[in-house]
Amino acid sequence: MSTVTNDDFKSYLTPFNIVTGLIIIAGLIVTVIRFTGGLGAVTNLDDNYPWGIWISFDLLCGVALAAGGYTTAAACYVFGFKKYHSAVRPAVLTAFLGYALVVMALHYDVGRPWRLPYPIFVQQGTTSLLFEVGLCVFLYLTVLFLEFLPTLFEWKGWRKLRDALVKMTLVLVIFGVVLSTLHQSSLGALYTIAPSKLHPLWYSAYLPVFFFVSSIAAGLSMVIFEGSLSHKYLHRMMDSEYNRNHDDVVLGFAKGCSWVLFGYFALKMIGLTYDNNWSYLASGFGAWFLVEMLCFVALPAFLYAVGARDKNFALIKWTAILTVLGIVVNRFNVSLVAFNYHLPSEDKYFPAMMEIIISVFIVTVGVVVFRFVSTRMPVFFEHPEYKGQH
Amino acid sequence: MEFNSMHEFFMHTKTMTYLLMGGILVGAILWWQFLMGEKKPIDNPHRTGEGHDNGHGH
């Protein structure tokens, strides 16, 4: 019989565990307050701002940054770039956790979690964009779970189940790409119903296209960013195959992301021209729009190109962080900063501390689960019994 | 710029959009050339024994 000694206990007291432990305890306390006291007890939401940072950050940013799953899987299985295969499992795991946490975060905003199946199975609002978003997230989360399951089955040694699912990989990937295209864009389409509330520089009939194209850049950048973090902190879990292909993944995704950001910048300029909104650039919101477009779109596109040309991996990794920040800034601008732009500053929304705690708590849960899974299951390495069987 | 009808407005904005799209097409070619103009091989200790890598895949 084993006993827990003082040394065992001390080995758990790492800085990572202490910080994440404190965040999780704080998050659980706020969770109790939210579900017993309601939204008013923990948020600054009001009639002008029924959606706060739980939607802006946890949902809009969470979905965009989880796009690495479908972009990497599509690059590997649909477009045939097999050299990116080693990046698929970490990307799918990140996407699966990202989407699962989006659903979890939505519970805080919507409340009454036991009614989660209602929009899909009981009372479908088929004319609502939110129904499309909900249906796509539900289906895509299921697809991501099925894409992730072979990793779990390899870990548990359930060969038959694993082999059956691996045969379905291409179908699942295609289904996942279709679903992602639909709901990434429909998140943007949600804001087309508020033309009088959203500032003209951010409002456009092309919002669905902007959201979809920028999600590709977000996904590619997240794979680079998450890969570099994993290289630093989980290097011991990586096999030679992963290490050999890592540089190809970073360079290939940097080139792809530069190209996508160029296209995104061009599309935004077309949107600006089509609505003849140039005059708004000479205002405070215009200056902020220019900061977003030049510092978080044009600059990363250029830096990615320079990094890919010069094979400057450090530059590419910093650019990935800049791009991820840019997507966060864009989603915040659309859903909060430029939303209700006509309201006086005293009526503007600023998140309450407990809202921020929940957002940090949800991200922390994601990091902890990612670490738990990737240090046990064959995510960064090929299982010895299944080498080359993908 | 002042517009007296919807027709004038769309004539202006569509004309500008088409001109911009032409510029983007030229810009895209130049961007592609800049992006693909690689300079040096990858320096990765895990790839020793694979021969010279020009960065264009294997």
mmCIF file of C-alpha atoms in Angstrom, chain A residues 8-191:
data_model
loop_
_atom_site.group_PDB
_atom_site.id
_atom_site.type_symbol
_atom_site.label_atom_id
_atom_site.label_comp_id
_atom_site.label_asym_id
_atom_site.label_seq_id
_atom_site.Cartn_x
_atom_site.Cartn_y
_atom_site.Cartn_z
ATOM 1 C CA ASP A 8 5.388 13.716 -2.659
ATOM 2 C CA PHE A 9 3.284 16.632 -1.462
ATOM 3 C CA LYS A 10 6.108 19.124 -2.019
ATOM 4 C CA SER A 11 6.653 17.815 -5.553
ATOM 5 C CA TYR A 12 3.139 19.020 -6.415
ATOM 6 C CA LEU A 13 3.867 22.513 -5.117
ATOM 7 C CA THR A 14 5.330 23.837 -8.346
ATOM 8 C CA PRO A 15 4.748 27.496 -9.322
ATOM 9 C CA PHE A 16 2.480 26.299 -12.172
ATOM 10 C CA ASN A 17 0.323 24.198 -9.873
ATOM 11 C CA ILE A 18 0.070 26.901 -7.216
ATOM 12 C CA VAL A 19 -0.952 29.640 -9.669
ATOM 13 C CA THR A 20 -3.416 27.461 -11.585
ATOM 14 C CA GLY A 21 -4.781 26.093 -8.297
ATOM 15 C CA LEU A 22 -5.483 29.596 -6.964
ATOM 16 C CA ILE A 23 -7.133 30.655 -10.245
ATOM 17 C CA ILE A 24 -9.313 27.543 -10.283
ATOM 18 C CA ILE A 25 -10.397 28.069 -6.647
ATOM 19 C CA ALA A 26 -11.281 31.728 -7.419
ATOM 20 C CA GLY A 27 -13.135 30.602 -10.554
ATOM 21 C CA LEU A 28 -15.159 28.019 -8.658
ATOM 22 C CA ILE A 29 -16.163 30.580 -6.024
ATOM 23 C CA VAL A 30 -17.352 33.030 -8.731
ATOM 24 C CA THR A 31 -19.137 30.138 -10.467
ATOM 25 C CA VAL A 32 -21.169 29.504 -7.309
ATOM 26 C CA ILE A 33 -21.995 33.228 -7.029
ATOM 27 C CA ARG A 34 -23.007 33.386 -10.732
ATOM 28 C CA PHE A 35 -25.352 30.403 -10.583
ATOM 29 C CA THR A 36 -26.899 31.362 -7.254
ATOM 30 C CA GLY A 37 -27.016 35.158 -7.585
ATOM 31 C CA GLY A 38 -27.564 35.516 -11.350
ATOM 32 C CA LEU A 39 -25.796 37.696 -13.936
ATOM 33 C CA GLY A 40 -26.306 40.876 -11.921
ATOM 34 C CA ALA A 41 -24.238 39.537 -9.033
ATOM 35 C CA VAL A 42 -21.078 39.075 -11.072
ATOM 36 C CA THR A 43 -21.294 41.193 -14.253
ATOM 37 C CA ASN A 44 -21.602 44.797 -15.400
ATOM 38 C CA LEU A 45 -24.008 43.802 -18.178
ATOM 39 C CA ASP A 46 -27.047 45.987 -18.800
ATOM 40 C CA ASP A 47 -29.725 46.597 -21.446
ATOM 41 C CA ASN A 48 -27.214 48.371 -23.703
ATOM 42 C CA TYR A 49 -24.653 45.604 -23.351
ATOM 43 C CA PRO A 50 -26.364 42.221 -22.907
ATOM 44 C CA TRP A 51 -23.166 40.577 -24.183
ATOM 45 C CA GLY A 52 -19.889 41.273 -22.369
ATOM 46 C CA ILE A 53 -16.425 39.728 -22.342
ATOM 47 C CA TRP A 54 -17.775 36.210 -21.913
ATOM 48 C CA ILE A 55 -19.051 36.572 -25.482
ATOM 49 C CA SER A 56 -16.264 38.842 -26.805
ATOM 50 C CA PHE A 57 -13.351 36.912 -25.378
ATOM 51 C CA ASP A 58 -14.476 33.416 -24.439
ATOM 52 C CA LEU A 59 -16.758 32.845 -27.415
ATOM 53 C CA LEU A 60 -15.662 35.074 -30.324
ATOM 54 C CA CYS A 61 -11.924 34.889 -29.606
ATOM 55 C CA GLY A 62 -12.168 31.268 -28.404
ATOM 56 C CA VAL A 63 -13.794 30.089 -31.626
ATOM 57 C CA ALA A 64 -11.417 32.098 -33.837
ATOM 58 C CA LEU A 65 -8.317 30.899 -31.986
ATOM 59 C CA ALA A 66 -9.528 27.282 -32.098
ATOM 60 C CA ALA A 67 -9.495 27.479 -35.898
ATOM 61 C CA GLY A 68 -6.064 25.808 -35.913
ATOM 62 C CA GLY A 69 -7.872 22.459 -35.853
ATOM 63 C CA TYR A 70 -9.605 22.760 -39.193
ATOM 64 C CA THR A 71 -6.810 24.705 -40.925
ATOM 65 C CA THR A 72 -4.126 22.168 -39.971
ATOM 66 C CA ALA A 73 -6.330 19.143 -40.693
ATOM 67 C CA ALA A 74 -7.355 20.626 -44.053
ATOM 68 C CA ALA A 75 -3.716 21.385 -44.963
ATOM 69 C CA CYS A 76 -2.659 17.827 -44.114
ATOM 70 C CA TYR A 77 -5.576 15.666 -45.274
ATOM 71 C CA VAL A 78 -7.415 17.764 -47.898
ATOM 72 C CA PHE A 79 -4.519 19.631 -49.547
ATOM 73 C CA GLY A 80 -2.064 16.763 -49.034
ATOM 74 C CA PHE A 81 0.709 18.579 -47.115
ATOM 75 C CA LYS A 82 1.724 15.438 -45.203
ATOM 76 C CA LYS A 83 4.727 17.217 -43.676
ATOM 77 C CA TYR A 84 2.218 18.989 -41.418
ATOM 78 C CA HIS A 85 0.894 15.702 -40.040
ATOM 79 C CA SER A 86 2.795 15.979 -36.758
ATOM 80 C CA ALA A 87 0.993 19.276 -36.059
ATOM 81 C CA VAL A 88 -2.499 17.843 -36.559
ATOM 82 C CA ARG A 89 -2.978 16.173 -33.180
ATOM 83 C CA PRO A 90 -1.859 19.149 -31.037
ATOM 84 C CA ALA A 91 -4.009 21.421 -33.214
ATOM 85 C CA VAL A 92 -7.051 19.134 -32.961
ATOM 86 C CA LEU A 93 -6.589 18.862 -29.192
ATOM 87 C CA THR A 94 -6.332 22.664 -28.891
ATOM 88 C CA ALA A 95 -9.428 23.088 -31.064
ATOM 89 C CA PHE A 96 -11.408 20.466 -29.164
ATOM 90 C CA LEU A 97 -10.560 22.031 -25.807
ATOM 91 C CA GLY A 98 -11.190 25.498 -27.247
ATOM 92 C CA TYR A 99 -14.677 24.584 -28.436
ATOM 93 C CA ALA A 100 -15.501 22.641 -25.276
ATOM 94 C CA LEU A 101 -14.537 25.698 -23.230
ATOM 95 C CA VAL A 102 -16.596 27.943 -25.523
ATOM 96 C CA VAL A 103 -19.636 25.811 -24.654
ATOM 97 C CA MET A 104 -18.665 25.916 -20.977
ATOM 98 C CA ALA A 105 -18.291 29.723 -21.108
ATOM 99 C CA LEU A 106 -21.654 30.033 -22.820
ATOM 100 C CA HIS A 107 -23.280 28.418 -19.798
ATOM 101 C CA TYR A 108 -22.128 31.340 -17.641
ATOM 102 C CA ASP A 109 -23.741 33.793 -20.022
ATOM 103 C CA VAL A 110 -26.933 31.906 -20.839
ATOM 104 C CA GLY A 111 -27.513 30.165 -17.508
ATOM 105 C CA ARG A 112 -29.768 27.154 -16.916
ATOM 106 C CA PRO A 113 -27.261 24.618 -18.316
ATOM 107 C CA TRP A 114 -29.775 21.785 -18.176
ATOM 108 C CA ARG A 115 -31.561 23.434 -21.132
ATOM 109 C CA LEU A 116 -28.484 23.279 -23.380
ATOM 110 C CA PRO A 117 -30.049 20.652 -25.718
ATOM 111 C CA TYR A 118 -33.215 22.733 -26.238
ATOM 112 C CA PRO A 119 -32.147 24.781 -29.303
ATOM 113 C CA ILE A 120 -30.989 21.651 -31.114
ATOM 114 C CA PHE A 121 -33.466 18.959 -30.073
ATOM 115 C CA VAL A 122 -36.559 20.646 -28.636
ATOM 116 C CA GLN A 123 -37.267 24.066 -30.079
ATOM 117 C CA GLN A 124 -35.214 24.966 -33.161
ATOM 118 C CA GLY A 125 -35.199 28.624 -34.143
ATOM 119 C CA THR A 126 -34.368 27.910 -37.764
ATOM 120 C CA THR A 127 -34.619 31.562 -38.839
ATOM 121 C CA SER A 128 -32.021 32.683 -36.276
ATOM 122 C CA LEU A 129 -28.296 33.014 -36.958
ATOM 123 C CA LEU A 130 -27.745 31.931 -33.357
ATOM 124 C CA PHE A 131 -29.390 28.613 -34.248
ATOM 125 C CA GLU A 132 -26.835 28.138 -37.033
ATOM 126 C CA VAL A 133 -24.006 29.034 -34.663
ATOM 127 C CA GLY A 134 -25.339 26.645 -32.014
ATOM 128 C CA LEU A 135 -25.910 23.801 -34.468
ATOM 129 C CA CYS A 136 -22.460 24.196 -36.040
ATOM 130 C CA VAL A 137 -20.689 24.375 -32.667
ATOM 131 C CA PHE A 138 -22.610 21.301 -31.502
ATOM 132 C CA LEU A 139 -21.763 19.340 -34.666
ATOM 133 C CA TYR A 140 -18.173 20.552 -34.923
ATOM 134 C CA LEU A 141 -17.473 19.803 -31.268
ATOM 135 C CA THR A 142 -18.717 16.269 -31.948
ATOM 136 C CA VAL A 143 -16.474 16.046 -35.043
ATOM 137 C CA LEU A 144 -13.458 17.300 -33.067
ATOM 138 C CA PHE A 145 -14.173 14.773 -30.332
ATOM 139 C CA LEU A 146 -14.249 11.971 -32.936
ATOM 140 C CA GLU A 147 -11.030 13.317 -34.487
ATOM 141 C CA PHE A 148 -9.396 13.318 -31.068
ATOM 142 C CA LEU A 149 -10.653 9.868 -29.977
ATOM 143 C CA PRO A 150 -7.958 7.823 -31.829
ATOM 144 C CA THR A 151 -5.385 9.479 -29.528
ATOM 145 C CA LEU A 152 -7.352 8.286 -26.500
ATOM 146 C CA PHE A 153 -7.828 4.797 -27.966
ATOM 147 C CA GLU A 154 -4.102 4.468 -28.745
ATOM 148 C CA TRP A 155 -3.343 5.459 -25.161
ATOM 149 C CA LYS A 156 -5.806 2.886 -23.788
ATOM 150 C CA GLY A 157 -4.744 0.209 -26.310
ATOM 151 C CA TRP A 158 -8.184 -0.142 -27.943
ATOM 152 C CA ARG A 159 -6.899 -0.964 -31.412
ATOM 153 C CA LYS A 160 -10.165 -1.938 -33.185
ATOM 154 C CA LEU A 161 -12.013 1.207 -32.187
ATOM 155 C CA ARG A 162 -8.991 3.298 -33.064
ATOM 156 C CA ASP A 163 -8.620 1.690 -36.518
ATOM 157 C CA ALA A 164 -12.319 2.181 -37.274
ATOM 158 C CA LEU A 165 -12.131 5.896 -36.446
ATOM 159 C CA VAL A 166 -8.868 6.470 -38.329
ATOM 160 C CA LYS A 167 -10.591 5.188 -41.502
ATOM 161 C CA MET A 168 -13.143 7.982 -41.116
ATOM 162 C CA THR A 169 -10.477 10.715 -40.812
ATOM 163 C CA LEU A 170 -10.933 12.292 -44.263
ATOM 164 C CA VAL A 171 -14.731 12.400 -43.948
ATOM 165 C CA LEU A 172 -14.471 13.979 -40.506
ATOM 166 C CA VAL A 173 -11.940 16.559 -41.709
ATOM 167 C CA ILE A 174 -14.113 17.592 -44.681
ATOM 168 C CA PHE A 175 -17.174 17.779 -42.433
ATOM 169 C CA GLY A 176 -15.180 19.853 -39.952
ATOM 170 C CA VAL A 177 -13.996 22.317 -42.613
ATOM 171 C CA VAL A 178 -17.555 22.791 -43.899
ATOM 172 C CA LEU A 179 -18.911 23.349 -40.380
ATOM 173 C CA SER A 180 -16.105 25.761 -39.485
ATOM 174 C CA THR A 181 -16.667 27.777 -42.658
ATOM 175 C CA LEU A 182 -20.330 28.048 -41.754
ATOM 176 C CA HIS A 183 -20.106 29.056 -38.143
ATOM 177 C CA GLN A 184 -16.933 31.196 -38.202
ATOM 178 C CA SER A 185 -18.726 33.354 -40.753
ATOM 179 C CA SER A 186 -22.074 33.239 -38.972
ATOM 180 C CA LEU A 187 -20.452 34.709 -35.848
ATOM 181 C CA GLY A 188 -19.628 37.743 -38.007
ATOM 182 C CA ALA A 189 -23.104 37.642 -39.515
ATOM 183 C CA LEU A 190 -24.540 38.017 -35.995
ATOM 184 C CA TYR A 191 -23.361 41.633 -36.008
#
